[in-house]
């Protein structure tokens, strides 16, 4: 996102911390090298620590930084109920490895490195197209099926729904806490629907 977006989010979190709130932070734990490979193959992307920074650099945006968002908030009110990579792969079951020979398997990092070597004028054009695609994706972000209609449907079901269950479980088991869920937008609908199954009085209050 843009730096101004993160500035606004940080200020919002700081205001909530004054009430006080408990913050559930989206932070998938690490896993073994073997499970990282299974995850990459299932996702169809070479997913490593440089992926997000490289994407942000090409798009002219700022990579998400949890340290920045929570820099003024006490660690005592931060909670990580997220899953680890090993847990995610474990839920996928045995033998769930998709061959890299599939036409849609890509090493995004290598492709983006090529973009960064383009002349400045061409980089500007690519950045414009890339941001347009991102904006289109945000517009249809609630359409989970767009992400889960291929071989990686099982994986996306775990990445979204199983991780949502952890958040919902914490919220239900801590009825006296003010809780802010600092997760990506794709998690919002599933978390709200699960909470409404427990108590139909949950509503969106803007």
CSV table of C-alpha atoms in Angstrom, one decimal:
chain,number,residue,atom,x,y,z
A,1,UNK,CA,0.0,0.0,0.0
A,2,UNK,CA,1.0,3.7,0.0
A,3,UNK,CA,2.9,5.1,2.9
A,4,UNK,CA,-0.1,7.3,3.7
A,5,UNK,CA,-2.3,4.2,4.0
A,6,UNK,CA,0.0,2.7,6.7
A,7,UNK,CA,0.2,6.1,8.5
A,8,UNK,CA,-3.6,6.2,8.8
A,9,UNK,CA,-3.7,2.6,10.0
A,10,UNK,CA,-1.0,3.2,12.6
A,11,UNK,CA,-2.8,6.2,14.0
A,12,UNK,CA,-6.1,4.2,14.1
A,13,UNK,CA,-4.4,1.4,16.1
A,14,UNK,CA,-2.8,3.9,18.4
A,15,UNK,CA,-6.2,5.5,19.2
A,16,UNK,CA,-7.7,2.0,19.9
A,17,UNK,CA,-4.7,1.2,22.2
A,18,UNK,CA,-5.8,4.1,24.4
A,19,UNK,CA,-9.2,2.4,25.3
A,20,UNK,CA,-7.5,-0.2,25.7
A,21,UNK,CA,-7.8,-2.9,23.0
A,22,UNK,CA,-6.2,-6.3,22.6
A,23,UNK,CA,-4.7,-6.7,19.1
A,24,UNK,CA,-4.8,-10.0,17.2
A,25,UNK,CA,-1.9,-9.7,14.8
A,26,UNK,CA,-1.7,-11.6,11.5
A,27,UNK,CA,1.6,-13.4,11.6
A,28,UNK,CA,2.0,-16.9,10.1
A,29,UNK,CA,4.8,-18.7,11.9
A,30,UNK,CA,7.8,-20.2,10.1
A,31,UNK,CA,8.2,-23.8,9.1
A,32,UNK,CA,10.7,-26.4,7.9
A,33,UNK,CA,12.4,-26.1,4.5
A,34,UNK,CA,10.6,-29.2,3.3
A,35,UNK,CA,7.2,-27.7,4.2
A,36,UNK,CA,8.1,-24.4,2.6
A,37,UNK,CA,8.7,-26.2,-0.6
A,38,UNK,CA,5.4,-28.0,-0.4
A,39,UNK,CA,3.7,-24.7,0.3
A,40,UNK,CA,5.4,-23.0,-2.7
A,41,UNK,CA,4.5,-25.8,-5.0
A,42,UNK,CA,0.8,-25.9,-3.9
A,43,UNK,CA,0.6,-22.1,-4.2
A,44,UNK,CA,2.3,-22.0,-7.5
A,45,UNK,CA,4.6,-19.3,-6.5
A,46,UNK,CA,8.2,-19.1,-5.3
A,47,UNK,CA,7.3,-17.6,-1.9
A,48,UNK,CA,10.2,-16.3,0.1
A,49,UNK,CA,11.1,-13.4,2.4
A,50,UNK,CA,12.0,-11.1,-0.6
A,51,UNK,CA,8.6,-11.6,-2.4
A,52,UNK,CA,6.6,-8.8,-0.7
A,53,UNK,CA,9.4,-6.2,-0.7
A,54,UNK,CA,10.1,-6.9,-4.4
A,55,UNK,CA,6.4,-6.6,-5.3
A,56,UNK,CA,6.2,-3.3,-3.3
A,57,UNK,CA,9.3,-2.0,-5.1
A,58,UNK,CA,8.0,-2.7,-8.5
A,59,UNK,CA,4.6,-1.2,-7.7
A,60,UNK,CA,6.1,1.9,-6.1
A,61,UNK,CA,4.4,1.0,-2.8
A,62,UNK,CA,5.5,0.3,0.8
A,63,UNK,CA,5.7,-3.3,2.1
A,64,UNK,CA,3.6,-4.1,5.1
A,65,UNK,CA,5.6,-3.8,8.3
A,66,UNK,CA,4.1,-5.0,11.6
A,67,UNK,CA,6.9,-3.3,13.5
A,68,UNK,CA,5.9,0.0,12.1
A,69,UNK,CA,2.2,-0.4,12.6
A,70,UNK,CA,2.6,-1.4,16.3
A,71,UNK,CA,5.7,0.7,17.1
A,72,UNK,CA,3.8,2.8,19.7
A,73,UNK,CA,1.8,0.0,21.2
A,74,UNK,CA,2.8,-2.1,24.1
A,75,UNK,CA,3.7,-5.7,23.2
A,76,UNK,CA,1.7,-6.8,26.3
A,77,UNK,CA,-1.6,-6.2,24.3
A,78,UNK,CA,-0.5,-7.9,21.1
A,79,UNK,CA,-1.6,-11.5,20.5
A,80,UNK,CA,-0.6,-13.9,17.8
A,81,UNK,CA,-3.2,-16.7,17.5
A,82,UNK,CA,-2.2,-17.4,13.9
A,83,UNK,CA,-1.0,-20.7,12.5
A,84,UNK,CA,2.5,-21.7,11.6
A,85,UNK,CA,3.6,-22.8,8.1
A,86,UNK,CA,4.1,-26.3,9.5
A,87,UNK,CA,0.5,-26.4,10.8
A,88,UNK,CA,-0.9,-25.2,7.4
A,89,UNK,CA,1.0,-27.9,5.5
A,90,UNK,CA,0.0,-30.5,8.0
A,91,UNK,CA,-3.7,-29.7,7.4
A,92,UNK,CA,-3.2,-30.1,3.7
A,93,UNK,CA,-2.6,-33.8,4.1
A,94,UNK,CA,0.1,-36.1,2.7
A,95,UNK,CA,1.0,-36.1,-0.9
A,96,UNK,CA,-0.4,-32.6,-1.6
A,97,UNK,CA,2.4,-31.5,-3.8
A,98,UNK,CA,1.7,-29.8,-7.2
A,99,UNK,CA,4.4,-30.2,-9.8
A,100,UNK,CA,6.2,-27.1,-11.0
A,101,UNK,CA,5.6,-28.3,-14.5
A,102,UNK,CA,2.1,-26.8,-14.3
A,103,UNK,CA,1.8,-23.8,-16.7
A,104,UNK,CA,0.8,-21.4,-13.9
A,105,UNK,CA,3.8,-22.1,-11.6
A,106,UNK,CA,5.9,-19.0,-11.5
A,107,UNK,CA,9.0,-17.6,-9.8
A,108,UNK,CA,7.6,-14.1,-9.2
A,109,UNK,CA,10.8,-12.8,-7.7
A,110,UNK,CA,12.8,-13.7,-10.9
A,111,UNK,CA,10.2,-12.1,-13.1
A,112,UNK,CA,10.1,-8.9,-11.0
A,113,UNK,CA,13.9,-8.7,-11.1
A,114,UNK,CA,13.6,-8.5,-14.9
A,115,UNK,CA,11.1,-5.6,-14.5
A,116,UNK,CA,13.4,-3.7,-12.2
A,117,UNK,CA,16.1,-3.9,-15.0
A,118,UNK,CA,13.9,-2.1,-17.5
A,119,UNK,CA,14.5,1.5,-18.5
A,120,UNK,CA,12.8,4.0,-16.2
A,121,UNK,CA,10.1,4.9,-18.7
A,122,UNK,CA,9.1,1.3,-19.2
A,123,UNK,CA,9.2,0.7,-15.4
A,124,UNK,CA,6.7,3.6,-15.0
A,125,UNK,CA,4.3,1.9,-17.5
A,126,UNK,CA,4.6,-1.5,-15.8
A,127,UNK,CA,4.0,0.2,-12.5
A,128,UNK,CA,0.8,1.8,-13.8
A,129,UNK,CA,-0.5,-1.5,-15.2
A,130,UNK,CA,0.5,-3.3,-11.9
A,131,UNK,CA,-1.4,-0.8,-9.8
A,132,UNK,CA,-4.4,-1.1,-12.0
A,133,UNK,CA,-4.5,-4.8,-11.5
A,134,UNK,CA,-4.1,-4.4,-7.7
A,135,UNK,CA,-7.0,-1.9,-7.7
A,136,UNK,CA,-9.2,-4.3,-9.7
A,137,UNK,CA,-8.3,-7.1,-7.3
A,138,UNK,CA,-9.3,-5.0,-4.3
A,139,UNK,CA,-12.6,-4.3,-6.0
A,140,UNK,CA,-13.4,-8.0,-6.2
A,141,UNK,CA,-11.6,-9.0,-3.0
A,142,UNK,CA,-14.7,-10.5,-1.4
A,143,UNK,CA,-15.0,-13.1,-4.2
A,144,UNK,CA,-13.1,-15.9,-2.5
A,145,UNK,CA,-13.9,-18.3,-5.4
A,146,UNK,CA,-11.7,-16.3,-7.7
A,147,UNK,CA,-8.8,-17.5,-5.6
A,148,UNK,CA,-9.9,-21.0,-4.9
A,149,UNK,CA,-11.1,-22.4,-8.3
A,150,UNK,CA,-8.0,-24.3,-9.2
A,151,UNK,CA,-5.8,-27.0,-7.8
A,152,UNK,CA,-4.8,-24.9,-4.8
A,153,UNK,CA,-8.4,-24.7,-3.5
A,154,UNK,CA,-7.5,-26.9,-0.4
A,155,UNK,CA,-4.6,-24.6,0.4
A,156,UNK,CA,-6.6,-21.4,0.2
A,157,UNK,CA,-9.3,-22.9,2.3
A,158,UNK,CA,-6.8,-23.5,5.0
A,159,UNK,CA,-5.1,-20.1,4.6
A,160,UNK,CA,-8.4,-18.4,5.0
A,161,UNK,CA,-11.0,-20.5,6.9
A,162,UNK,CA,-8.8,-22.5,9.3
A,163,UNK,CA,-6.9,-19.4,10.3
A,164,UNK,CA,-10.2,-17.5,10.8
A,165,UNK,CA,-11.2,-20.2,13.2
A,166,UNK,CA,-8.3,-19.3,15.5
A,167,UNK,CA,-9.4,-15.7,15.5
A,168,UNK,CA,-13.0,-16.5,16.1
A,169,UNK,CA,-12.1,-18.9,18.9
A,170,UNK,CA,-10.1,-16.2,20.7
A,171,UNK,CA,-12.9,-13.6,20.4
A,172,UNK,CA,-15.6,-16.0,21.7
A,173,UNK,CA,-13.4,-17.1,24.6
A,174,UNK,CA,-12.6,-13.5,25.7
A,175,UNK,CA,-16.0,-11.8,25.8
A,176,UNK,CA,-14.9,-9.0,28.2
A,177,UNK,CA,-12.0,-7.8,26.0
A,178,UNK,CA,-12.1,-5.0,23.4
A,179,UNK,CA,-10.4,-6.8,20.4
A,180,UNK,CA,-9.0,-5.4,17.2
A,181,UNK,CA,-8.3,-8.0,14.5
A,182,UNK,CA,-5.5,-6.7,12.4
A,183,UNK,CA,-5.8,-9.1,9.4
A,184,UNK,CA,-6.1,-8.7,5.7
A,185,UNK,CA,-9.5,-7.9,4.1
A,186,UNK,CA,-10.0,-11.4,2.7
A,187,UNK,CA,-10.5,-12.7,6.3
A,188,UNK,CA,-13.2,-10.2,7.2
A,189,UNK,CA,-16.3,-11.9,5.7
A,190,UNK,CA,-15.4,-15.3,7.0
A,191,UNK,CA,-14.7,-14.1,10.6
A,192,UNK,CA,-18.0,-12.2,10.7
A,193,UNK,CA,-20.0,-15.1,9.4
A,194,UNK,CA,-18.5,-17.4,11.9
A,195,UNK,CA,-19.2,-15.0,14.8
A,196,UNK,CA,-22.8,-14.7,13.6
A,197,UNK,CA,-23.2,-18.4,13.8
A,198,UNK,CA,-22.3,-18.2,17.5
A,199,UNK,CA,-24.4,-15.1,18.1
A,200,UNK,CA,-26.6,-13.5,15.4
A,201,UNK,CA,-26.4,-10.1,17.1
A,202,UNK,CA,-23.0,-9.5,15.6
A,203,UNK,CA,-23.2,-6.6,13.1
A,204,UNK,CA,-21.2,-4.2,11.1
A,205,UNK,CA,-21.1,-0.8,12.8
A,206,UNK,CA,-19.5,2.0,10.7
